[in-house]
Amino acid sequence: MAANTPARRRILIVDDDRALRHVLAELLTDAGHTVDQAADGPEALRRLDSGAFDIVLLDIGLPGLSGLDVLAHARAAASPPIVVMMTADDTPETLLAAVRRQAYRYLRKPFAPSAIVEVIDDAIATAPSAAMSIEVVSARPEWVELVAPCVLEMADRIQSFVMQLETNLPEPVRESVAQAFRELLTNAIEWGGKLDPQRKVRISCVRAKRMLLYRIADPGEGFDIDKLRHAAISNPEGSPIQHAIVREEQGLRPGGLGLMMTRALVDELIYNEARNEVMFIKYLD
């Protein structure tokens, strides 16, 4: 296969909406994939048992058998497919059940059909990390706790799930929380976990009546903030671009604004003594 030729995958679309199946099948066939379809839960099980699929697009509210049960069946296979859930059910309980059963992504209906192509492309581009499991320690809407391998692709996947739980927040609050969460999780995976999939990062998300609290613990030794000369948070007063000079001298990519920006996005940012655990709080009043 030529280097610029998109990777082709065998995809199963499971949805009782015939029109949606048809649209998605056409899009994915045009993208070069092999597509099969099922209209209900029992038919989906038959398709899964009779052939190997790389990716499954799966509705939750299926006739005959819940999509969550189909998800569990698919993920129990010897070589499980990547499963993307598609649903109009936006309850936290349903989302967290999908996370516990190792769904790759969770798309709320209605969505632009082109979004499916983007998700498929992401799954292909990040394989085999897309198939890695997330351990669910707690799946209560008010307390979600996950343990995940230290690979950068997990940051996108976990952020996607966690932010789905916060859709009832005002958009500016949701955006600031998402940006802070992504920055801190990426730092934990990259610097604490050293991008080693054998090492794990632990994420807790607690929702109270008047605040959101996120805690991220990485397996690293922590850091001394006074030695982060390549980060804007360590710039001496009156020298706002000192970190950029240090980064250029060290051959680092432009950036280094993450921690300083995160402090501006949330109400409280608290590290433990070693600085390998961080909590941030966003007040909702």
Backbone as CSV, one residue per row, in Angstrom:
resi,resn,N_x,N_y,N_z,CA_x,CA_y,CA_z,C_x,C_y,C_z
1,MET,0.853,-1.190,0.000,0.000,0.000,0.000,0.885,1.234,0.000
2,ALA,0.566,2.225,-0.845,1.358,3.440,-0.946,1.311,4.209,0.360
3,ALA,2.359,5.029,0.599,2.454,5.735,1.878,1.291,6.685,2.101
4,ASN,0.784,7.354,1.009,-0.322,8.305,1.197,-1.685,7.671,1.073
5,THR,-1.774,6.357,0.876,-3.078,5.704,0.757,-3.657,5.477,2.147
6,PRO,-4.890,5.949,2.384,-5.477,5.754,3.711,-5.614,4.272,4.054
7,ALA,-5.386,3.947,5.315,-5.542,2.561,5.752,-7.015,2.166,5.654
8,ARG,-7.270,0.957,5.145,-8.643,0.468,4.997,-8.969,-0.478,6.135
9,ARG,-10.178,-0.388,6.629,-10.608,-1.213,7.742,-11.966,-1.831,7.447
10,ARG,-12.261,-2.939,8.132,-13.586,-3.551,8.030,-14.428,-3.015,9.177
11,ILE,-15.548,-2.391,8.836,-16.350,-1.658,9.808,-17.771,-2.212,9.831
12,LEU,-18.298,-2.391,11.044,-19.685,-2.812,11.233,-20.475,-1.638,11.802
13,ILE,-21.578,-1.273,11.128,-22.474,-0.226,11.606,-23.709,-0.893,12.197
14,VAL,-23.988,-0.608,13.467,-25.142,-1.210,14.154,-26.066,-0.086,14.610
15,ASP,-27.236,0.027,13.963,-28.190,1.079,14.309,-29.539,0.714,13.713
16,ASP,-30.612,0.981,14.450,-31.938,0.672,13.910,-32.465,1.781,12.996
17,ASP,-31.719,2.858,12.859,-32.081,3.940,11.945,-31.496,3.619,10.569
18,ARG,-32.354,3.144,9.684,-31.888,2.695,8.362,-31.246,3.825,7.569
19,ALA,-31.828,5.026,7.643,-31.291,6.157,6.884,-29.886,6.521,7.361
20,LEU,-29.684,6.518,8.682,-28.362,6.839,9.213,-27.352,5.777,8.801
21,ARG,-27.750,4.508,8.898,-26.838,3.441,8.464,-26.416,3.655,7.010
22,HIS,-27.380,3.994,6.175,-27.098,4.168,4.753,-26.108,5.320,4.526
23,VAL,-26.343,6.450,5.197,-25.455,7.604,5.027,-24.038,7.284,5.492
24,LEU,-23.930,6.673,6.685,-22.603,6.340,7.212,-21.902,5.306,6.343
25,ALA,-22.657,4.319,5.858,-22.065,3.285,5.001,-21.512,3.898,3.715
26,GLU,-22.251,4.818,3.128,-21.775,5.466,1.899,-20.502,6.268,2.156
27,LEU,-20.510,7.046,3.239,-19.329,7.851,3.576,-18.094,6.981,3.780
28,LEU,-18.262,5.906,4.537,-17.111,5.063,4.877,-16.666,4.214,3.690
29,THR,-17.615,3.805,2.856,-17.248,3.078,1.632,-16.469,3.997,0.704
30,ASP,-16.933,5.235,0.569,-16.215,6.214,-0.263,-14.815,6.481,0.271
31,ALA,-14.648,6.342,1.597,-13.327,6.539,2.207,-12.436,5.317,2.043
32,GLY,-12.972,4.255,1.425,-12.150,3.086,1.120,-12.298,1.928,2.078
33,HIS,-13.242,2.011,3.009,-13.412,0.939,3.983,-14.432,-0.096,3.490
34,THR,-14.360,-1.297,4.054,-15.364,-2.332,3.817,-16.393,-2.251,4.930
35,VAL,-17.673,-2.120,4.552,-18.714,-1.829,5.530,-19.782,-2.912,5.533
36,ASP,-20.169,-3.345,6.738,-21.295,-4.248,6.924,-22.275,-3.556,7.874
37,GLN,-23.530,-4.042,7.922,-24.550,-3.373,8.714,-25.383,-4.377,9.514
38,ALA,-25.931,-3.900,10.629,-26.898,-4.670,11.421,-27.919,-3.696,11.979
39,ALA,-29.197,-4.141,12.035,-30.286,-3.253,12.433,-30.727,-3.450,13.879
40,ASP,-30.240,-4.508,14.541,-30.643,-4.730,15.933,-29.541,-5.489,16.667
41,GLY,-29.748,-5.679,17.969,-28.734,-6.319,18.794,-28.415,-7.749,18.409
42,PRO,-29.423,-8.624,18.273,-29.132,-10.012,17.913,-28.419,-10.141,16.570
43,GLU,-28.821,-9.320,15.585,-28.134,-9.376,14.289,-26.684,-8.923,14.432
44,ALA,-26.448,-7.947,15.286,-25.079,-7.483,15.515,-24.207,-8.602,16.084
45,LEU,-24.758,-9.374,17.034,-23.997,-10.494,17.598,-23.667,-11.525,16.535
46,ARG,-24.638,-11.788,15.660,-24.381,-12.764,14.587,-23.273,-12.270,13.667
47,ARG,-23.314,-10.998,13.321,-22.267,-10.439,12.451,-20.900,-10.507,13.133
48,LEU,-20.864,-10.151,14.399,-19.594,-10.161,15.126,-19.034,-11.571,15.244
49,ASP,-19.900,-12.554,15.431,-19.448,-13.933,15.599,-19.050,-14.587,14.278
50,SER,-19.538,-14.017,13.171,-19.265,-14.654,11.875,-18.106,-14.017,11.113
51,GLY,-17.596,-12.894,11.618,-16.481,-12.258,10.912,-15.725,-11.307,11.802
52,ALA,-14.490,-11.017,11.418,-13.649,-10.122,12.209,-13.832,-8.687,11.709
53,PHE,-14.083,-7.778,12.646,-14.208,-6.362,12.322,-13.138,-5.581,13.068
54,ASP,-12.642,-4.535,12.419,-11.661,-3.664,13.059,-12.335,-2.619,13.937
55,ILE,-13.473,-2.105,13.446,-14.167,-1.020,14.135,-15.667,-1.285,14.078
56,VAL,-16.361,-0.989,15.189,-17.817,-1.111,15.246,-18.395,0.245,15.634
57,LEU,-19.355,0.718,14.850,-20.124,1.921,15.177,-21.442,1.439,15.745
58,LEU,-21.716,1.739,17.000,-22.763,1.019,17.729,-23.732,1.971,18.434
59,ASP,-25.011,1.863,18.074,-26.060,2.588,18.785,-26.328,1.884,20.118
60,ILE,-26.807,2.626,21.097,-27.113,2.022,22.395,-28.550,1.516,22.446
61,GLY,-29.490,2.313,21.960,-30.902,1.929,22.045,-31.333,1.047,20.893
62,LEU,-30.941,-0.210,20.941,-31.229,-1.154,19.852,-32.422,-2.048,20.184
63,PRO,-33.178,-2.476,19.174,-34.214,-3.496,19.408,-33.574,-4.839,19.748
64,GLY,-34.192,-5.556,20.662,-33.782,-6.930,20.934,-32.674,-7.093,21.941
65,LEU,-31.750,-6.156,21.992,-30.597,-6.271,22.890,-29.930,-4.904,22.995
66,SER,-29.598,-4.489,24.189,-28.969,-3.182,24.381,-27.614,-3.107,23.692
67,GLY,-27.316,-1.929,23.169,-26.004,-1.719,22.583,-24.874,-1.903,23.585
68,LEU,-25.144,-1.652,24.859,-24.121,-1.871,25.886,-23.792,-3.356,26.013
69,ASP,-24.796,-4.216,25.847,-24.542,-5.659,25.874,-23.765,-6.095,24.625
70,VAL,-24.081,-5.482,23.496,-23.321,-5.775,22.270,-21.871,-5.319,22.443
71,LEU,-21.680,-4.161,23.071,-20.329,-3.665,23.349,-19.545,-4.658,24.190
72,ALA,-20.157,-5.148,25.264,-19.478,-6.118,26.131,-19.112,-7.378,25.350
73,HIS,-20.017,-7.848,24.479,-19.755,-9.040,23.660,-18.587,-8.784,22.712
74,ALA,-18.594,-7.624,22.073,-17.537,-7.301,21.107,-16.178,-7.216,21.795
75,ARG,-16.127,-6.568,22.957,-14.851,-6.370,23.632,-14.338,-7.640,24.294
76,ALA,-15.184,-8.657,24.437,-14.756,-9.929,25.029,-14.109,-10.847,24.003
77,ALA,-14.111,-10.452,22.742,-13.523,-11.289,21.686,-12.011,-11.392,21.866
78,ALA,-11.437,-12.422,21.268,-9.990,-12.634,21.377,-9.224,-11.450,20.780
79,SER,-9.701,-10.927,19.665,-9.128,-9.719,19.052,-10.246,-8.680,18.947
80,PRO,-10.522,-7.979,20.024,-11.707,-7.119,20.049,-11.581,-5.924,19.104
81,PRO,-12.683,-5.537,18.486,-12.666,-4.341,17.649,-12.688,-3.079,18.494
82,ILE,-12.325,-1.980,17.887,-12.518,-0.668,18.494,-13.999,-0.322,18.340
83,VAL,-14.644,0.120,19.425,-16.088,0.365,19.384,-16.373,1.832,19.681
84,VAL,-17.092,2.464,18.767,-17.534,3.849,18.926,-19.036,3.830,19.189
85,MET,-19.466,4.380,20.327,-20.876,4.392,20.681,-21.555,5.624,20.077
86,MET,-22.772,5.413,19.553,-23.563,6.504,18.984,-24.925,6.469,19.670
87,THR,-25.330,7.584,20.308,-26.570,7.511,21.068,-27.156,8.895,21.338
88,ALA,-28.453,8.922,21.517,-29.127,10.139,21.974,-29.276,10.136,23.489
89,ASP,-28.891,9.054,24.143,-28.974,8.935,25.601,-27.787,9.676,26.215
90,ASP,-28.071,10.815,26.840,-26.969,11.624,27.367,-26.840,11.535,28.878
91,THR,-27.388,10.486,29.475,-27.279,10.357,30.927,-25.867,9.928,31.316
92,PRO,-25.336,10.456,32.423,-23.997,10.063,32.858,-23.885,8.554,33.080
93,GLU,-24.947,7.933,33.570,-24.890,6.495,33.847,-24.607,5.699,32.569
94,THR,-25.244,6.105,31.460,-25.032,5.391,30.194,-23.619,5.616,29.679
95,LEU,-23.153,6.874,29.730,-21.796,7.177,29.293,-20.779,6.372,30.087
96,LEU,-20.936,6.339,31.402,-19.962,5.651,32.246,-20.031,4.135,32.065
97,ALA,-21.215,3.611,31.763,-21.312,2.183,31.445,-20.535,1.876,30.177
98,ALA,-20.570,2.789,29.214,-19.812,2.596,27.969,-18.309,2.656,28.232
99,VAL,-17.881,3.567,29.111,-16.457,3.645,29.469,-16.023,2.357,30.158
100,ARG,-16.831,1.872,31.090,-16.480,0.660,31.830,-16.339,-0.529,30.894
101,ARG,-17.141,-0.564,29.834,-17.077,-1.670,28.874,-16.071,-1.408,27.755
102,GLN,-15.245,-0.365,27.917,-14.118,-0.087,27.034,-14.509,0.411,25.639
103,ALA,-15.525,1.285,25.591,-15.783,1.993,24.337,-14.617,2.931,24.047
104,TYR,-14.331,3.123,22.768,-13.244,4.018,22.368,-13.681,5.476,22.400
105,ARG,-14.838,5.759,21.846,-15.396,7.110,21.857,-16.912,7.024,22.030
106,TYR,-17.512,8.167,22.318,-18.937,8.231,22.617,-19.477,9.469,21.915
107,LEU,-20.285,9.280,20.876,-20.825,10.395,20.107,-22.307,10.565,20.390
108,ARG,-22.695,11.775,20.726,-24.106,12.059,21.000,-24.834,12.370,19.693
109,LYS,-26.006,11.785,19.527,-26.856,12.119,18.389,-27.678,13.372,18.730
110,PRO,-27.955,14.216,17.737,-27.508,14.107,16.348,-26.078,14.624,16.194
111,PHE,-25.351,14.070,15.258,-24.002,14.535,14.955,-23.862,14.618,13.441
112,ALA,-22.912,15.413,13.001,-22.632,15.493,11.563,-22.034,14.166,11.124
113,PRO,-22.566,13.537,10.070,-22.004,12.251,9.636,-20.496,12.304,9.406
114,SER,-19.987,13.452,8.973,-18.545,13.561,8.731,-17.740,13.360,10.011
115,ALA,-18.389,13.579,11.183,-17.683,13.366,12.449,-17.254,11.917,12.599
116,ILE,-18.036,10.994,12.033,-17.696,9.572,12.110,-16.397,9.295,11.361
117,VAL,-16.255,9.902,10.200,-15.028,9.695,9.414,-13.822,10.187,10.204
118,GLU,-13.967,11.327,10.882,-12.861,11.852,11.691,-12.509,10.905,12.832
119,VAL,-13.524,10.350,13.494,-13.273,9.415,14.598,-12.584,8.153,14.083
120,ILE,-13.054,7.648,12.946,-12.427,6.460,12.343,-10.972,6.750,12.004
121,ASP,-10.717,7.902,11.390,-9.344,8.274,11.045,-8.469,8.371,12.292
122,ASP,-9.028,8.947,13.375,-8.272,9.041,14.633,-7.935,7.658,15.176
123,ALA,-8.922,6.752,15.141,-8.708,5.401,15.658,-7.620,4.683,14.871
124,ILE,-7.638,4.854,13.547,-6.626,4.212,12.704,-5.250,4.815,12.973
125,ALA,-5.202,6.150,13.078,-3.923,6.838,13.258,-3.278,6.519,14.597
126,THR,-4.091,6.247,15.611,-3.534,6.037,16.954,-3.458,4.567,17.348
127,ALA,-3.834,3.666,16.444,-3.697,2.242,16.754,-2.214,1.927,16.914
128,PRO,-1.793,1.049,17.871,-2.643,0.208,18.708,-3.091,0.851,20.029
129,SER,-2.705,2.118,20.273,-3.092,2.718,21.550,-4.605,2.864,21.667
130,ALA,-5.312,2.952,20.531,-6.771,3.058,20.566,-7.407,1.825,21.182
131,ALA,-6.700,0.703,21.101,-7.244,-0.545,21.651,-6.867,-0.753,23.116
132,MET,-6.066,0.139,23.683,-5.655,-0.014,25.080,-6.841,0.201,26.009
133,SER,-6.813,-0.473,27.143,-7.933,-0.412,28.084,-7.759,0.700,29.107
134,ILE,-8.890,1.257,29.510,-8.953,2.195,30.629,-9.581,1.449,31.805
135,GLU,-8.902,1.441,32.936,-9.479,0.813,34.128,-10.431,1.800,34.807
136,VAL,-11.649,1.370,35.047,-12.647,2.215,35.703,-12.702,1.833,37.176
137,VAL,-12.217,2.716,38.038,-12.217,2.471,39.482,-13.560,2.859,40.079
138,SER,-14.105,3.975,39.622,-15.409,4.440,40.088,-16.158,5.040,38.905
139,ALA,-17.424,4.681,38.762,-18.223,5.176,37.639,-19.536,5.761,38.132
140,ARG,-19.474,6.504,39.227,-20.648,7.228,39.698,-20.603,8.629,39.097
141,PRO,-21.734,9.180,38.681,-21.722,10.507,38.057,-21.028,11.570,38.893
142,GLU,-21.148,11.454,40.243,-20.519,12.456,41.101,-19.054,12.138,41.401
143,TRP,-18.597,10.930,41.073,-17.194,10.573,41.324,-16.745,9.564,40.262
144,VAL,-16.001,10.061,39.303,-15.434,9.209,38.255,-13.948,9.079,38.524
145,GLU,-13.459,7.846,38.508,-12.029,7.621,38.723,-11.538,6.599,37.714
146,LEU,-10.490,6.965,36.973,-9.966,6.136,35.898,-8.461,5.957,36.066
147,VAL,-7.954,4.820,35.574,-6.514,4.572,35.517,-6.198,4.204,34.076
148,ALA,-5.214,4.894,33.479,-4.958,4.708,32.054,-3.464,4.644,31.765
149,PRO,-3.076,3.981,30.671,-1.660,3.934,30.273,-1.149,5.320,29.890
150,CYS,0.128,5.536,30.093,0.733,6.838,29.809,1.115,6.953,28.333
151,VAL,0.117,7.105,27.489,0.329,7.411,26.068,-0.496,8.646,25.744
152,LEU,0.050,9.527,24.896,-0.591,10.812,24.660,-1.987,10.675,24.082
153,GLU,-2.203,9.634,23.269,-3.520,9.462,22.659,-4.619,9.281,23.715
154,MET,-4.241,8.790,24.897,-5.216,8.616,25.970,-5.771,9.963,26.435
155,ALA,-4.989,11.044,26.298,-5.456,12.355,26.733,-6.703,12.759,25.950
156,ASP,-6.682,12.554,24.632,-7.855,12.873,23.808,-9.048,12.016,24.207
157,ARG,-8.798,10.742,24.370,-9.883,9.802,24.646,-10.535,10.076,25.994
158,ILE,-9.719,10.286,27.010,-10.257,10.522,28.349,-10.939,11.877,28.419
159,GLN,-10.323,12.896,27.807,-10.956,14.209,27.806,-12.326,14.150,27.130
160,SER,-12.426,13.397,26.046,-13.695,13.261,25.336,-14.775,12.700,26.257
161,PHE,-14.438,11.663,27.005,-15.414,11.071,27.924,-15.759,12.019,29.072
162,VAL,-14.740,12.580,29.707,-14.964,13.395,30.893,-15.781,14.640,30.552
163,MET,-15.475,15.279,29.426,-16.196,16.497,29.066,-17.638,16.211,28.666
164,GLN,-17.930,14.977,28.250,-19.321,14.614,27.973,-20.162,14.681,29.242
165,LEU,-19.526,14.509,30.386,-20.252,14.557,31.656,-20.590,15.983,32.071
166,GLU,-19.946,16.958,31.425,-20.101,18.353,31.852,-20.875,19.192,30.839
167,THR,-21.707,18.552,30.022,-22.383,19.282,28.952,-23.413,20.279,29.471
168,ASN,-23.833,20.155,30.740,-24.820,21.090,31.275,-24.182,22.352,31.849
169,LEU,-22.857,22.457,31.768,-22.184,23.658,32.251,-22.274,24.766,31.208
170,PRO,-22.203,26.029,31.641,-22.090,27.121,30.669,-20.863,26.906,29.790
171,GLU,-20.980,27.224,28.517,-19.901,26.911,27.573,-18.553,27.506,27.975
172,PRO,-18.460,28.762,28.441,-17.144,29.285,28.848,-16.506,28.473,29.976
173,VAL,-17.340,28.042,30.941,-16.820,27.227,32.046,-16.343,25.882,31.520
174,ARG,-17.149,25.277,30.661,-16.794,23.963,30.109,-15.492,24.046,29.315
175,GLU,-15.324,25.102,28.543,-14.104,25.256,27.742,-12.877,25.445,28.616
176,SER,-13.001,26.242,29.666,-11.846,26.468,30.536,-11.471,25.199,31.282
177,VAL,-12.478,24.449,31.748,-12.209,23.182,32.431,-11.547,22.193,31.478
178,ALA,-12.056,22.115,30.257,-11.502,21.178,29.279,-10.050,21.506,28.970
179,GLN,-9.742,22.794,28.805,-8.376,23.189,28.478,-7.423,22.902,29.629
180,ALA,-7.863,23.214,30.853,-7.014,22.948,32.020,-6.800,21.451,32.198
181,PHE,-7.866,20.684,32.076,-7.776,19.227,32.238,-6.819,18.632,31.212
182,ARG,-6.954,19.051,29.966,-6.101,18.517,28.906,-4.625,18.854,29.150
183,GLU,-4.356,20.083,29.548,-2.969,20.497,29.773,-2.329,19.691,30.906
184,LEU,-3.033,19.544,32.019,-2.466,18.840,33.166,-2.341,17.343,32.903
185,LEU,-3.330,16.763,32.216,-3.258,15.332,31.902,-2.120,15.051,30.931
186,THR,-1.954,15.905,29.931,-0.857,15.731,28.976,0.494,15.838,29.675
187,ASN,0.635,16.813,30.572,1.884,16.941,31.325,2.166,15.689,32.150
188,ALA,1.124,15.148,32.789,1.304,13.957,33.621,1.754,12.769,32.782
189,ILE,1.154,12.600,31.617,1.497,11.473,30.740,2.891,11.640,30.149
190,GLU,3.176,12.868,29.709,4.436,13.111,29.000,5.635,13.173,29.936
191,TRP,5.506,13.928,31.041,6.646,14.149,31.922,6.679,13.156,33.082
192,GLY,5.552,12.905,33.720,5.532,11.946,34.824,5.580,10.512,34.346
193,GLY,4.794,10.210,33.310,4.738,8.845,32.796,5.750,8.536,31.723
194,LYS,6.430,9.587,31.218,7.492,9.434,30.213,7.016,8.667,28.970
195,LEU,5.718,8.809,28.657,5.135,8.194,27.458,5.331,6.683,27.435
196,ASP,5.353,6.083,28.614,5.553,4.632,28.749,4.195,3.976,29.020
197,PRO,3.673,3.190,28.065,2.357,2.576,28.260,2.298,1.604,29.429
198,GLN,3.455,1.177,29.940,3.462,0.299,31.105,3.240,1.079,32.400
199,ARG,3.395,2.396,32.338,3.165,3.232,33.504,1.746,3.794,33.413
200,LYS,1.142,4.099,34.565,-0.266,4.483,34.590,-0.469,5.847,35.241
201,VAL,-1.441,6.572,34.725,-1.870,7.834,35.314,-3.269,7.630,35.879
202,ARG,-3.520,8.239,37.021,-4.806,8.063,37.713,-5.559,9.394,37.704
203,ILE,-6.803,9.362,37.276,-7.608,10.577,37.123,-8.881,10.450,37.938
204,SER,-9.154,11.453,38.773,-10.414,11.496,39.523,-11.152,12.782,39.176
205,CYS,-12.455,12.659,38.956,-13.298,13.816,38.650,-14.469,13.796,39.616
206,VAL,-14.539,14.800,40.479,-15.571,14.851,41.516,-16.479,16.044,41.239
207,ARG,-17.783,15.769,41.190,-18.766,16.827,40.921,-19.601,17.052,42.177
208,ALA,-19.460,18.236,42.770,-20.271,18.625,43.914,-21.281,19.683,43.457
209,LYS,-22.137,20.115,44.372,-23.176,21.074,43.983,-22.591,22.386,43.505
210,ARG,-21.506,22.803,44.129,-20.979,24.135,43.837,-19.564,24.131,43.286
211,MET,-19.037,22.957,42.935,-17.684,22.953,42.398,-17.392,21.665,41.637
212,LEU,-16.381,21.759,40.788,-15.784,20.602,40.132,-14.362,20.454,40.652
213,LEU,-13.976,19.230,40.967,-12.612,18.970,41.430,-12.023,17.847,40.577
214,TYR,-10.858,18.104,40.010,-10.148,17.108,39.211,-8.799,16.839,39.861
215,ARG,-8.458,15.563,39.973,-7.170,15.173,40.547,-6.466,14.252,39.564
216,ILE,-5.203,14.554,39.281,-4.407,13.751,38.353,-3.121,13.358,39.066
217,ALA,-2.857,12.066,39.146,-1.655,11.556,39.812,-0.855,10.753,38.794
218,ASP,0.413,11.128,38.605,1.252,10.407,37.646,2.284,9.558,38.382
219,PRO,2.947,8.629,37.670,3.884,7.717,38.328,5.301,8.273,38.429
220,GLY,5.481,9.549,38.109,6.819,10.123,38.117,7.294,10.539,39.494
221,GLU,8.496,11.098,39.530,9.106,11.529,40.791,8.730,12.953,41.154
222,GLY,7.957,13.612,40.308,7.593,14.994,40.567,8.621,15.946,39.999
223,PHE,8.509,17.224,40.357,9.424,18.225,39.815,9.536,19.389,40.786
224,ASP,10.568,20.176,40.584,10.787,21.393,41.369,10.418,22.571,40.482
225,ILE,9.372,23.290,40.850,8.885,24.361,39.984,9.937,25.454,39.780
226,ASP,10.858,25.613,40.735,11.906,26.626,40.605,12.928,26.262,39.540
227,LYS,12.923,24.999,39.108,13.882,24.568,38.095,13.266,24.477,36.703
228,LEU,12.007,24.879,36.580,11.344,24.829,35.273,11.645,26.105,34.496
229,ARG,12.923,26.321,34.190,13.314,27.560,33.521,12.758,27.641,32.100
230,HIS,12.346,26.487,31.545,11.793,26.479,30.187,10.292,26.758,30.183
231,ALA,9.697,26.998,31.359,8.254,27.219,31.462,7.976,28.655,31.894
232,ALA,6.920,29.235,31.324,6.595,30.636,31.603,6.276,30.886,33.064
233,ILE,5.814,29.846,33.756,5.449,30.014,35.161,6.661,30.370,36.021
234,SER,7.888,30.102,35.511,9.106,30.380,36.269,9.787,31.674,35.830
235,ASN,9.200,32.416,34.916,9.825,33.656,34.459,10.003,34.626,35.618
236,PRO,11.174,35.251,35.722,11.344,36.273,36.763,10.475,37.486,36.457
237,GLU,10.107,38.210,37.493,9.280,39.396,37.305,9.995,40.387,36.393
238,GLY,9.277,40.896,35.415,9.859,41.853,34.483,10.520,41.212,33.282
239,SER,10.487,39.872,33.204,11.094,39.179,32.055,10.118,38.139,31.515
240,PRO,9.053,38.566,30.824,7.963,37.653,30.439,8.318,36.660,29.336
241,ILE,9.459,36.850,28.657,9.813,35.915,27.577,11.090,35.140,27.887
242,GLN,11.532,35.166,29.153,12.771,34.463,29.498,12.684,32.979,29.168
243,HIS,11.518,32.374,29.419,11.378,30.938,29.157,11.542,30.624,27.675
244,ALA,11.122,31.537,26.801,11.243,31.312,25.353,12.712,31.278,24.934
245,ILE,13.514,32.113,25.565,14.953,32.121,25.271,15.573,30.798,25.713
246,VAL,15.195,30.338,26.911,15.718,29.064,27.432,15.307,27.911,26.516
247,ARG,14.046,27.911,26.083,13.559,26.835,25.214,14.336,26.804,23.897
248,GLU,14.598,27.989,23.352,15.351,28.040,22.093,16.762,27.519,22.292
249,GLU,17.389,27.891,23.408,18.744,27.417,23.699,18.787,25.901,23.853
250,GLN,17.709,25.330,24.432,17.668,23.883,24.664,17.094,23.109,23.486
251,GLY,16.699,23.796,22.439,16.146,23.125,21.267,14.743,22.605,21.461
252,LEU,14.008,23.177,22.439,12.633,22.749,22.692,11.674,23.496,21.773
253,ARG,10.533,22.844,21.486,9.511,23.491,20.652,8.977,24.733,21.358
254,PRO,8.454,25.716,20.588,7.839,26.883,21.221,6.700,26.447,22.131
255,GLY,6.513,27.169,23.206,5.450,26.801,24.157,5.861,27.164,25.565
256,GLY,5.542,26.261,26.501,5.912,26.495,27.887,4.934,27.355,28.659
257,LEU,3.752,27.611,28.059,2.768,28.469,28.716,1.725,27.687,29.508
258,GLY,1.810,26.350,29.449,0.723,25.509,29.953,0.332,25.762,31.392
259,LEU,1.289,25.691,32.322,0.946,25.831,33.735,0.445,27.234,34.056
260,MET,1.053,28.240,33.427,0.619,29.601,33.684,-0.811,29.820,33.172
261,MET,-1.107,29.280,31.988,-2.454,29.398,31.434,-3.455,28.637,32.293
262,THR,-3.053,27.458,32.777,-3.956,26.653,33.593,-4.338,27.396,34.868
263,ARG,-3.387,28.060,35.484,-3.684,28.835,36.692,-4.721,29.922,36.415
264,ALA,-4.686,30.469,35.204,-5.633,31.518,34.857,-7.017,30.957,34.530
265,LEU,-7.094,29.670,34.196,-8.351,29.066,33.754,-9.190,28.519,34.899
266,VAL,-8.542,28.178,36.024,-9.260,27.531,37.126,-9.186,28.408,38.365
267,ASP,-9.953,28.043,39.378,-9.997,28.853,40.597,-8.900,28.476,41.585
268,GLU,-8.566,27.201,41.650,-7.485,26.764,42.533,-6.689,25.660,41.845
269,LEU,-5.375,25.734,41.963,-4.473,24.716,41.411,-3.535,24.306,42.539
270,ILE,-3.612,23.039,42.960,-2.917,22.598,44.167,-2.095,21.353,43.847
271,TYR,-0.784,21.413,44.165,0.111,20.270,43.985,0.464,19.660,45.334
272,ASN,0.767,18.363,45.329,1.327,17.762,46.538,2.801,18.150,46.648
273,GLU,3.461,17.704,47.698,4.836,18.138,47.945,5.785,17.730,46.818
274,ALA,5.641,16.514,46.323,6.539,16.043,45.264,6.166,16.603,43.906
275,ARG,4.946,17.118,43.785,4.406,17.632,42.521,4.213,16.533,41.469
276,ASN,3.884,15.335,41.934,3.443,14.307,40.980,1.942,14.037,41.122
277,GLU,1.278,14.865,41.897,-0.175,14.856,41.962,-0.657,16.306,41.960
278,VAL,-1.724,16.548,41.212,-2.251,17.898,41.130,-3.771,17.836,41.223
279,MET,-4.345,18.834,41.880,-5.794,19.004,41.892,-6.108,20.388,41.353
280,PHE,-7.170,20.479,40.561,-7.663,21.815,40.251,-9.152,21.868,40.531
281,ILE,-9.592,23.059,40.941,-10.973,23.272,41.358,-11.571,24.404,40.540
282,LYS,-12.801,24.173,40.075,-13.563,25.219,39.402,-14.867,25.382,40.172
283,TYR,-15.093,26.586,40.711,-16.322,26.846,41.454,-17.453,27.175,40.479
284,LEU,-18.655,26.723,40.811,-19.790,26.856,39.898,-20.727,27.990,40.281
285,ASP,-20.501,28.654,41.392,-21.359,29.775,41.805,-20.846,31.068,41.169
